CSV table of C-alpha atoms and ligand atoms in Angstrom, one decimal:
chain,number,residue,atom,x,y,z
A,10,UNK,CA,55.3,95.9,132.4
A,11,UNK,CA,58.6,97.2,130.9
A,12,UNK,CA,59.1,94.0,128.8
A,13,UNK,CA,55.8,94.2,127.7
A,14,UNK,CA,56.0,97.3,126.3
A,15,UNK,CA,59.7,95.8,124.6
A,16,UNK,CA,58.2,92.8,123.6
A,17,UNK,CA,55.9,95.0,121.5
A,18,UNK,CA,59.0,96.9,120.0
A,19,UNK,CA,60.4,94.1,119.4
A,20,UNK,CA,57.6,92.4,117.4
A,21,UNK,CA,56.9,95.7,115.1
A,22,UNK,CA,60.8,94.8,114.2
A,23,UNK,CA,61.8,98.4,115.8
A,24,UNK,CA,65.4,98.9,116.6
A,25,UNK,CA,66.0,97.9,120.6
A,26,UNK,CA,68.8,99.8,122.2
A,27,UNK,CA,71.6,97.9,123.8
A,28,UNK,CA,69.9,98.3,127.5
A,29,UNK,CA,66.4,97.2,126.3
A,30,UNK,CA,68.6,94.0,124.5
A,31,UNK,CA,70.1,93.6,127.8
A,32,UNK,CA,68.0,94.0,130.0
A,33,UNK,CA,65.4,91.0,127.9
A,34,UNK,CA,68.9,88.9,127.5
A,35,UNK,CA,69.0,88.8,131.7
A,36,UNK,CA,65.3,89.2,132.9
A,37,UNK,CA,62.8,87.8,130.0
A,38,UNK,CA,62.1,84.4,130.4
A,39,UNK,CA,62.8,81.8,127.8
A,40,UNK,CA,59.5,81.2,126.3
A,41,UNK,CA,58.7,84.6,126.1
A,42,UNK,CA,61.8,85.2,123.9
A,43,UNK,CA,61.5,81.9,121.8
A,44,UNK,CA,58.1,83.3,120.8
A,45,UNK,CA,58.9,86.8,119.5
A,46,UNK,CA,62.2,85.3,117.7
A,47,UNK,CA,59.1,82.3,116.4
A,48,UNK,CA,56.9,85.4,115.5
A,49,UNK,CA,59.9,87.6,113.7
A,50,UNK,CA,61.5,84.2,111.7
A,51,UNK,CA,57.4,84.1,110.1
A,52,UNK,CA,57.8,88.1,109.6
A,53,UNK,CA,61.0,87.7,107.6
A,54,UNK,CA,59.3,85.2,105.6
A,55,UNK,CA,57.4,84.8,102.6
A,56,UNK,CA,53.9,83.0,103.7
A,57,UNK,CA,54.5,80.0,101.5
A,58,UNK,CA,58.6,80.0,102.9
A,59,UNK,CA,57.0,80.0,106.4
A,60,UNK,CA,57.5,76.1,107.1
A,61,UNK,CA,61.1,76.3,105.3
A,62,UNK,CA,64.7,75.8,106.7
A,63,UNK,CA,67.5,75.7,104.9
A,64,UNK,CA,70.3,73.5,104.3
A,65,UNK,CA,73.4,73.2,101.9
A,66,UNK,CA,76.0,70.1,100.8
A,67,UNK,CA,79.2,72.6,101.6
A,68,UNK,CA,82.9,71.2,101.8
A,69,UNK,CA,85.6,72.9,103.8
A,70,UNK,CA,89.3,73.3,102.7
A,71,UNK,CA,91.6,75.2,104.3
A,72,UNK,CA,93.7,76.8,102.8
A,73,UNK,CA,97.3,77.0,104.9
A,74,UNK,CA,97.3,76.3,108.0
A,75,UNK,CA,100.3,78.9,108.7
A,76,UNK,CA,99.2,81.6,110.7
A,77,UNK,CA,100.8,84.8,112.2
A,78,UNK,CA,97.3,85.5,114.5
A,79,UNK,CA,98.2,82.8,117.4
A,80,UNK,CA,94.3,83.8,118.3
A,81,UNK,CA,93.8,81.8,121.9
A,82,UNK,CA,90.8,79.8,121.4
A,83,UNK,CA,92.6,77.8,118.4
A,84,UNK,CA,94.3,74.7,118.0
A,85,UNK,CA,93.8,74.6,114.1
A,86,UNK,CA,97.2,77.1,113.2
A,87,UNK,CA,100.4,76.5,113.3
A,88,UNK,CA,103.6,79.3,113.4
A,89,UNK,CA,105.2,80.3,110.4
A,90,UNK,CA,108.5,77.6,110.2
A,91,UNK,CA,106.5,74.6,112.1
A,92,UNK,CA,107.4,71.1,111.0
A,93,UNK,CA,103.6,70.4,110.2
A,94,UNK,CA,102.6,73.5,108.0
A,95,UNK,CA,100.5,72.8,104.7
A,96,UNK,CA,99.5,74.8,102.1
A,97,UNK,CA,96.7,72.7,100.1
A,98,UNK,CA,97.7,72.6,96.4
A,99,UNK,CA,96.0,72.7,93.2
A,100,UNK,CA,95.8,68.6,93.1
A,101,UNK,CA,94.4,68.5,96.4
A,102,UNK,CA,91.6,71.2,95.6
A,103,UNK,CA,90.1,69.0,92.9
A,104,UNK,CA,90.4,66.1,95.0
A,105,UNK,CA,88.0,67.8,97.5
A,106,UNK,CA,86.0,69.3,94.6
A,107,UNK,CA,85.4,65.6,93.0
A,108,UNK,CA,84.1,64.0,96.3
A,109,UNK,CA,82.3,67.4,97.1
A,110,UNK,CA,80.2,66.9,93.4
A,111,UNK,CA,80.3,62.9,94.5
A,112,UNK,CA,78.1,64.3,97.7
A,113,UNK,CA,75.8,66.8,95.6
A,114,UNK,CA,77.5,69.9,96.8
A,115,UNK,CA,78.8,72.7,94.6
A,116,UNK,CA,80.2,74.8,97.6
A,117,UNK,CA,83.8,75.3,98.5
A,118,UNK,CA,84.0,77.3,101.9
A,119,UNK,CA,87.8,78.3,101.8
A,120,UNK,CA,89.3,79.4,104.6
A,121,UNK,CA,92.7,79.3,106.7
A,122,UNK,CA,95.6,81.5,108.5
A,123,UNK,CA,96.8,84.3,108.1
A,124,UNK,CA,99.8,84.1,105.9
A,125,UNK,CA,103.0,86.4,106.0
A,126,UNK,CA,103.8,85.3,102.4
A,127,UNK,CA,100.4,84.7,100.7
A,128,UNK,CA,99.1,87.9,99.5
A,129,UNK,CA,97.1,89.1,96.4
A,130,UNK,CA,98.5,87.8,93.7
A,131,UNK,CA,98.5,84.5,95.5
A,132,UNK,CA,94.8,84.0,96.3
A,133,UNK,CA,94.0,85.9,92.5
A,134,UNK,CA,96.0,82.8,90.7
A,135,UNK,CA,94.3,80.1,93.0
A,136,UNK,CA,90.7,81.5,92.7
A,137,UNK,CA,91.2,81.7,89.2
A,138,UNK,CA,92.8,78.4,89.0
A,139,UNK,CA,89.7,76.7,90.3
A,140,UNK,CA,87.0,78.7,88.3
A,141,UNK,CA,88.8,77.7,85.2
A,142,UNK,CA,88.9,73.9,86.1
A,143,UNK,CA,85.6,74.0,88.0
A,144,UNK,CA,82.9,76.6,86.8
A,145,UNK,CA,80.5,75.7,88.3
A,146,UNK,CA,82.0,75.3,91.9
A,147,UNK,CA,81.4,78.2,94.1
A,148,UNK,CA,83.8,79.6,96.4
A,149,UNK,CA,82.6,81.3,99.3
A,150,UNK,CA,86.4,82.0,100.9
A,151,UNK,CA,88.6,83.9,102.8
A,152,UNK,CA,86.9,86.6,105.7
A,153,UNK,CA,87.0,90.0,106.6
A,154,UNK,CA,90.2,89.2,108.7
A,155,UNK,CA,91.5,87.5,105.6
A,156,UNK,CA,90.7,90.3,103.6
A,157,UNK,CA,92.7,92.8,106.3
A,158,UNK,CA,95.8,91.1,106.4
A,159,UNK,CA,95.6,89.8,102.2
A,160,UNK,CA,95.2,94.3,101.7
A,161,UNK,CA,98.2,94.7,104.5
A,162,UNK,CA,100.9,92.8,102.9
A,163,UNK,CA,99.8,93.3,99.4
A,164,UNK,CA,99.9,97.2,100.4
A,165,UNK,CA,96.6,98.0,98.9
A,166,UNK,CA,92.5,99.1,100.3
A,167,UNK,CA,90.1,96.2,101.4
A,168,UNK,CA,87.8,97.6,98.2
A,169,UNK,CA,91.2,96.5,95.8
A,170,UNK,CA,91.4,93.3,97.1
A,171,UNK,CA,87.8,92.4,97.2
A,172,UNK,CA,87.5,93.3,93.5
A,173,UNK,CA,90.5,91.4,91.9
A,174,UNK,CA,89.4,88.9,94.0
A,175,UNK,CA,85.7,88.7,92.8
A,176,UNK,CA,87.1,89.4,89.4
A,177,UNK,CA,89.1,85.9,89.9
A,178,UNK,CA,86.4,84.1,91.4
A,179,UNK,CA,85.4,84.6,94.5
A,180,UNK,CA,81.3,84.3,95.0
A,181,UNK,CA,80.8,85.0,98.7
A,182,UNK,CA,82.4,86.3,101.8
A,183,UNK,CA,81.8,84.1,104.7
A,184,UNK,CA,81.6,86.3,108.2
A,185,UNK,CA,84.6,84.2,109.7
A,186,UNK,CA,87.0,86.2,112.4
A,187,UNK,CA,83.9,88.5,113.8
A,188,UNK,CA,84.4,86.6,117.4
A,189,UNK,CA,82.8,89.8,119.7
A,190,UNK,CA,83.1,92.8,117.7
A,191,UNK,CA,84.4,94.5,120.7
A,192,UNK,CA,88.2,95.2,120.9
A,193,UNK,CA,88.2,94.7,124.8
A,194,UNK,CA,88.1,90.9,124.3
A,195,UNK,CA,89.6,90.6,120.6
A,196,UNK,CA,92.9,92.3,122.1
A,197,UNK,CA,92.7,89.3,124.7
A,198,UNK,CA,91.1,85.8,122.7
A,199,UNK,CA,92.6,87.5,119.1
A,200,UNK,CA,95.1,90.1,119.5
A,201,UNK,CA,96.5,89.1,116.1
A,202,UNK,CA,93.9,89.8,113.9
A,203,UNK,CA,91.9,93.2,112.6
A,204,UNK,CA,90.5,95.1,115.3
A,205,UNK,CA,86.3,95.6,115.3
A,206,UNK,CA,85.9,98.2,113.1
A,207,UNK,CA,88.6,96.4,110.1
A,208,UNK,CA,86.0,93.9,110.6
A,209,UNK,CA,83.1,96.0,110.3
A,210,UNK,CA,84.9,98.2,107.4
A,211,UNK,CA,85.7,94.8,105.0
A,212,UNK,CA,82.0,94.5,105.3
A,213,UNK,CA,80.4,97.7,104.3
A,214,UNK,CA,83.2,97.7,101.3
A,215,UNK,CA,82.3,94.4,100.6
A,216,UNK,CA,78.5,95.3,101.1
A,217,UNK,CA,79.1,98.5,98.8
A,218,UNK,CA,80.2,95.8,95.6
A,219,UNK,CA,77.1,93.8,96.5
A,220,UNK,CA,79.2,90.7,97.6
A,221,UNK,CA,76.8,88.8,99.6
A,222,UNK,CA,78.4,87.6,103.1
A,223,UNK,CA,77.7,86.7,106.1
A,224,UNK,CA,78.3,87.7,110.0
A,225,UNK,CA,79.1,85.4,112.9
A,226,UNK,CA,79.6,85.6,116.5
A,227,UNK,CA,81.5,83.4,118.9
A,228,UNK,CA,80.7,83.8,122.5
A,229,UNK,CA,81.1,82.1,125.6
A,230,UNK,CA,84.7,83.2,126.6
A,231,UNK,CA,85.6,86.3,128.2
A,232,UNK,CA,83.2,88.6,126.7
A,233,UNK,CA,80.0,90.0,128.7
A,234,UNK,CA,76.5,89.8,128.1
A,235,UNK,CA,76.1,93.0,127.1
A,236,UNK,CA,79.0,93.3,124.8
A,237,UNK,CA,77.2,90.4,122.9
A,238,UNK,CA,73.9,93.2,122.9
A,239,UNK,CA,76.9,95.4,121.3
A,240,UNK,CA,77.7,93.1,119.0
A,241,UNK,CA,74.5,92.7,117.7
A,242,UNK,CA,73.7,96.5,117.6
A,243,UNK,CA,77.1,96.9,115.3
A,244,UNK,CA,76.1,94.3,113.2
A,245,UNK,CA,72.8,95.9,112.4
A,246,UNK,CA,74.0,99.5,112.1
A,247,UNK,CA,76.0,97.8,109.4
A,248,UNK,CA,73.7,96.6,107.7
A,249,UNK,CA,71.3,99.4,107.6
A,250,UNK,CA,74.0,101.4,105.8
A,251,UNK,CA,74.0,98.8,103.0
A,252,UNK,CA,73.1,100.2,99.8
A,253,UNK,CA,69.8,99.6,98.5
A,254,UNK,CA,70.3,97.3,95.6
A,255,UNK,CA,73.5,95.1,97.9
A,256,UNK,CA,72.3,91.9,100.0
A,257,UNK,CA,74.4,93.0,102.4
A,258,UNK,CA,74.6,90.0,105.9
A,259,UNK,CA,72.5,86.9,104.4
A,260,UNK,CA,72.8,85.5,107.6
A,261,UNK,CA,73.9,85.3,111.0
A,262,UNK,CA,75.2,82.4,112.6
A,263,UNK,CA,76.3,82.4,116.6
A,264,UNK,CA,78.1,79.5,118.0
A,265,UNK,CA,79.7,78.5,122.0
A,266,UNK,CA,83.3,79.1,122.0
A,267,UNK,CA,84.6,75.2,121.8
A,268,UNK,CA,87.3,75.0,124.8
A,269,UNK,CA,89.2,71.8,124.4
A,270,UNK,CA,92.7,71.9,124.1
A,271,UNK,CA,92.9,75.5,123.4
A,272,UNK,CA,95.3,78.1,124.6
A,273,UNK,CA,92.0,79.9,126.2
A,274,UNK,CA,91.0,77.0,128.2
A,275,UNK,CA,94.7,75.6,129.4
A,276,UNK,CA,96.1,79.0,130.3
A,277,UNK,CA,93.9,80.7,131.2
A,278,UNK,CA,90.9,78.4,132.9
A,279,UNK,CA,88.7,79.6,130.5
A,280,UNK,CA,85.6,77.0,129.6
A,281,UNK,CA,82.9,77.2,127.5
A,282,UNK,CA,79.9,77.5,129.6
A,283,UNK,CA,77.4,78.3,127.3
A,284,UNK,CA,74.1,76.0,128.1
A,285,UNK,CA,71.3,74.9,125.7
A,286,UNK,CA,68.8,77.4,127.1
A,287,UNK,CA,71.2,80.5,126.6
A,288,UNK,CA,72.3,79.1,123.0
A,289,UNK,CA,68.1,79.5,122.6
A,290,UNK,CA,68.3,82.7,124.0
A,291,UNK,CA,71.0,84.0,121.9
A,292,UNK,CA,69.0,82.8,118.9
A,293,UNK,CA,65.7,84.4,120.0
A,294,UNK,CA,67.9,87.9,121.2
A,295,UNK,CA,69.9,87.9,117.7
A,296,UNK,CA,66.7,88.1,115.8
A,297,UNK,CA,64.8,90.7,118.1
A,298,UNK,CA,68.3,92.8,117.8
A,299,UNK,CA,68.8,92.4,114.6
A,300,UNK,CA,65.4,92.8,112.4
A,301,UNK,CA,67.3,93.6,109.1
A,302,UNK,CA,69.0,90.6,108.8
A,303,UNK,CA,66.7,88.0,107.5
A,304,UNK,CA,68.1,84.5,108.3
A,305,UNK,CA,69.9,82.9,111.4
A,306,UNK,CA,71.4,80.2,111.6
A,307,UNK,CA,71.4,77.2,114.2
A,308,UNK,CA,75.2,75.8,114.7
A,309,UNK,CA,74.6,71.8,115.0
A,310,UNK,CA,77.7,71.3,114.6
A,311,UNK,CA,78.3,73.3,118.3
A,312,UNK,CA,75.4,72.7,119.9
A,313,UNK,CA,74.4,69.5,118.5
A,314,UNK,CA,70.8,68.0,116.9
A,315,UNK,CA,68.2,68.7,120.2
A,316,UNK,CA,69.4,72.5,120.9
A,317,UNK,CA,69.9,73.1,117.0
A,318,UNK,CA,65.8,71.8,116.7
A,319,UNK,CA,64.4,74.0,119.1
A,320,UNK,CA,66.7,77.1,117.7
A,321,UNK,CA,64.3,76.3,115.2
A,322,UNK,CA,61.4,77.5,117.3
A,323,UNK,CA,63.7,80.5,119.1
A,324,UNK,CA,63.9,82.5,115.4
A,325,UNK,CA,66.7,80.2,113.6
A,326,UNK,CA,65.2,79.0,109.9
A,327,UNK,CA,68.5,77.5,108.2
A,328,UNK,CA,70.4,74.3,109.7
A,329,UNK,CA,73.6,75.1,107.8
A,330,UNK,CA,75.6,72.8,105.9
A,331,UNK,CA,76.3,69.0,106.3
A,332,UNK,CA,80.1,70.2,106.2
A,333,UNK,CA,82.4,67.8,104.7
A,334,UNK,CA,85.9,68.3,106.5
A,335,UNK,CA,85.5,70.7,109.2
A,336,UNK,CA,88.9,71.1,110.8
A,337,UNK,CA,88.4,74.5,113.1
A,338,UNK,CA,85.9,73.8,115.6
A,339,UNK,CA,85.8,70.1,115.3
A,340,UNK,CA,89.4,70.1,117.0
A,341,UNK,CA,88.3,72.2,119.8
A,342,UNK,CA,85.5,69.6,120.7
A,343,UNK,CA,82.9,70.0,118.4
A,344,UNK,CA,82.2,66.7,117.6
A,345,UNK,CA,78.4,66.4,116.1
A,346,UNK,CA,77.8,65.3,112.3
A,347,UNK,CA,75.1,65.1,110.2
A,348,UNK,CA,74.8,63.7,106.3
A,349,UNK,CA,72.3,64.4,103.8
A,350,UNK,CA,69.6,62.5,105.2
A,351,UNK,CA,70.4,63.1,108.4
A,352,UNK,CA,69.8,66.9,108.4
A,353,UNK,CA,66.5,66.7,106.8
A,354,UNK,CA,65.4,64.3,109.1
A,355,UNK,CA,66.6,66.4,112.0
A,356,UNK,CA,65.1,69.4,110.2
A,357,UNK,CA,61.3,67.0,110.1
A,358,UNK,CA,61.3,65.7,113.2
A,359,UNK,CA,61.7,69.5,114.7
A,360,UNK,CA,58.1,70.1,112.7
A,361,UNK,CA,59.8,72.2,109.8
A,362,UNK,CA,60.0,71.3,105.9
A,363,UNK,CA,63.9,71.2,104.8
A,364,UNK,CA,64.4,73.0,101.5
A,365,UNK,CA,68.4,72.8,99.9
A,366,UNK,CA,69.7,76.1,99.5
A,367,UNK,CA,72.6,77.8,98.0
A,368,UNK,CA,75.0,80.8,99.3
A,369,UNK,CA,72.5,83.4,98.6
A,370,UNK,CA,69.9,81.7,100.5
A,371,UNK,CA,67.3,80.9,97.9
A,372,UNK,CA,65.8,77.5,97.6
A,373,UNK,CA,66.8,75.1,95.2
B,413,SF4,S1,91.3,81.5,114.2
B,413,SF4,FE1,92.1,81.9,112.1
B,413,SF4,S2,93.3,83.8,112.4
B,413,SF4,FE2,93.0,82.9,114.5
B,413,SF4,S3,94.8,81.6,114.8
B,413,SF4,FE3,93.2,80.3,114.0
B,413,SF4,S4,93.7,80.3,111.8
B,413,SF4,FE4,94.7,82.1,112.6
């Protein structure tokens, strides 16, 4: 009877407290969620978009792979002073930009550690840099983490940073670094990187300047259920303060914490149990949580093709990008790809129409 009377809630896109979202994340069966996350996806949609998922040609570069953060679930950084620390040069960018435009793509997605040396004036002269050489690339870079620690050692407010660096180039703000918004398990899986509400904060400043972005959430560690309930709840009461006019979170995209080889996993013991019917789950929870945020994303690349189709029918409408040169996840055991043809097959088979997409989520 009680999920009944959520279910209904849930379906006139109301706002479910954390113990309703909890209590559906451990007693509703499956099928009853994947069809209110079904039913919400075709609210949040046009009619004629209804059959739609989304797709994009994106390439990944990292930027330096130096980084002060040490956060346990990654094998990707390396300390300040390592013999195998990089910092990818101008040369190399429009090597990466030439096969990206080679592959159809027009997306960089920048990202890398957290720098003691690379501050403003740093990621001003490279965004700018590229925009002059490639105008028409655009670069969806850096995170609200990014952001924290670029405004830290540059001595300045997350709303400075984020306008120079929109003002040099910068398109989009990817949700990298959210993890669980909770600072019970950041102090433990990321100790070294902005607490929750930084997080949160970049965003609504970032929000305010109407830089579209995006929020994330990696689970399957040490967090709880119902601190991923939290998570969503935060995530929403962010973007319901969004002004008016700002597209605030595009998109939100959960994936399974990838265990292998990480600091998390060897120390620890901690593995990434996350099975195909709670990846579904989270899907079908994420959208009944969070109403106001109009697309979720499947991770493929986590979960692979078969849980990343029937996301599909849990809530999810976008399949991501293809991903040229992923180098975070893919090192933790991650190890699905997909090309061009590939992703709109998988996209077919799973009964949907794939339609290419760019940052801001509109079809091409
Ligand atoms: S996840 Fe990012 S911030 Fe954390 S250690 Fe890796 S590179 Fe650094």
């Amino acid at each position: 009877m009680y999920t009944e009377t959520l279910y209904k809630k849930a379906l006139k896109q109301e706002f479910l407290t954390i113990d309703e979202g909890f209590f559906l994340y451990e007693n509703a069966p499956t099928s009853d969620l994947m069809f209110i996350g079904n039913e919400l996806r075709k609210q949040n949609q046009p009619k004629e978009k209804e059959n739609k998922v989304g797709w994009i040609i994106d390439r990944n570069v990292n930027i330096t792979n130096v980084c002060i953060a040490q956060c346990e679930f990654c094998n990707f950084y390396r300390r300040p002073g390592a013999p195998d620390i990089y910092t990818t040069s101008l040369e190399e960018y429009n090597e990466k930009i030439k096969v990206l435009k080679e592959k159809g793509g027009n997306q960089l997605l920048m990202q890398g550690g957290l720098h003691p040396k690379l501050g403003l004036k740093y990621y001003k002269k490279l965004f700018s840099d590229l925009k002059k050489n490639h105008p028409d690339i655009k670069l969806h870079a850096l995170g609200p983490a990014e952001i924290h620690h670029i405004a830290r050692i540059s001595k300045t407010s997350y709303k400075d940073v984020l306008v120079q660096l929109t003002e040099a180039g910068l398109d989009s703000l990817p949700g990298a670094g959210a993890e669980i918004l909770i600072d019970r398990v950041r102090k433990t899986v990321s100790r070294g990187k902005c607490t929750a509400k930084q997080w949160l904060d970049v965003m609504r400043e970032a929000h305010k300047l109407n830089i579209v972005t995006s929020a994330t959430m990696m689970f399957g560690h040490i967090e709880t259920n119902r601190e991923r309930i939290e998570h969503f709840v935060k995530l929403r009461e962010v973007q319901s303060e969004k002004p008016e006019n700002s597209e605030g979170f595009t998109t939100f995209i959960p994936w399974p914490f990838q265990d292998e080889g990480t600091e998390l996993n060897e120390k620890s013991g901690v593995k990434n149990q996350t099975s195909g019917d709670e990846y579904v789950r989270t899907i079908a929870l994420a959208r009944i949580m969070m109403p106001n945020i109009k697309n979720m994303q499947a991770s493929w690349l986590t979960v692979g093709k078969k849980i990343g189709q029937l996301s599909l029918h849990a809530g999810a409408n976008d399949f991501g990008s293809i991903m040229i040169e992923e180098n975070v996840v893919s090192v933790a055991g991650a190890d699905h790809s997909f090309n061009a043809e590939q992703i709109q097959e998988a996209i077919k088979e799973a009964g949907f129409e794939p339609a290419f997409r760019n940052q801001a989520y509109e079809y091409l």
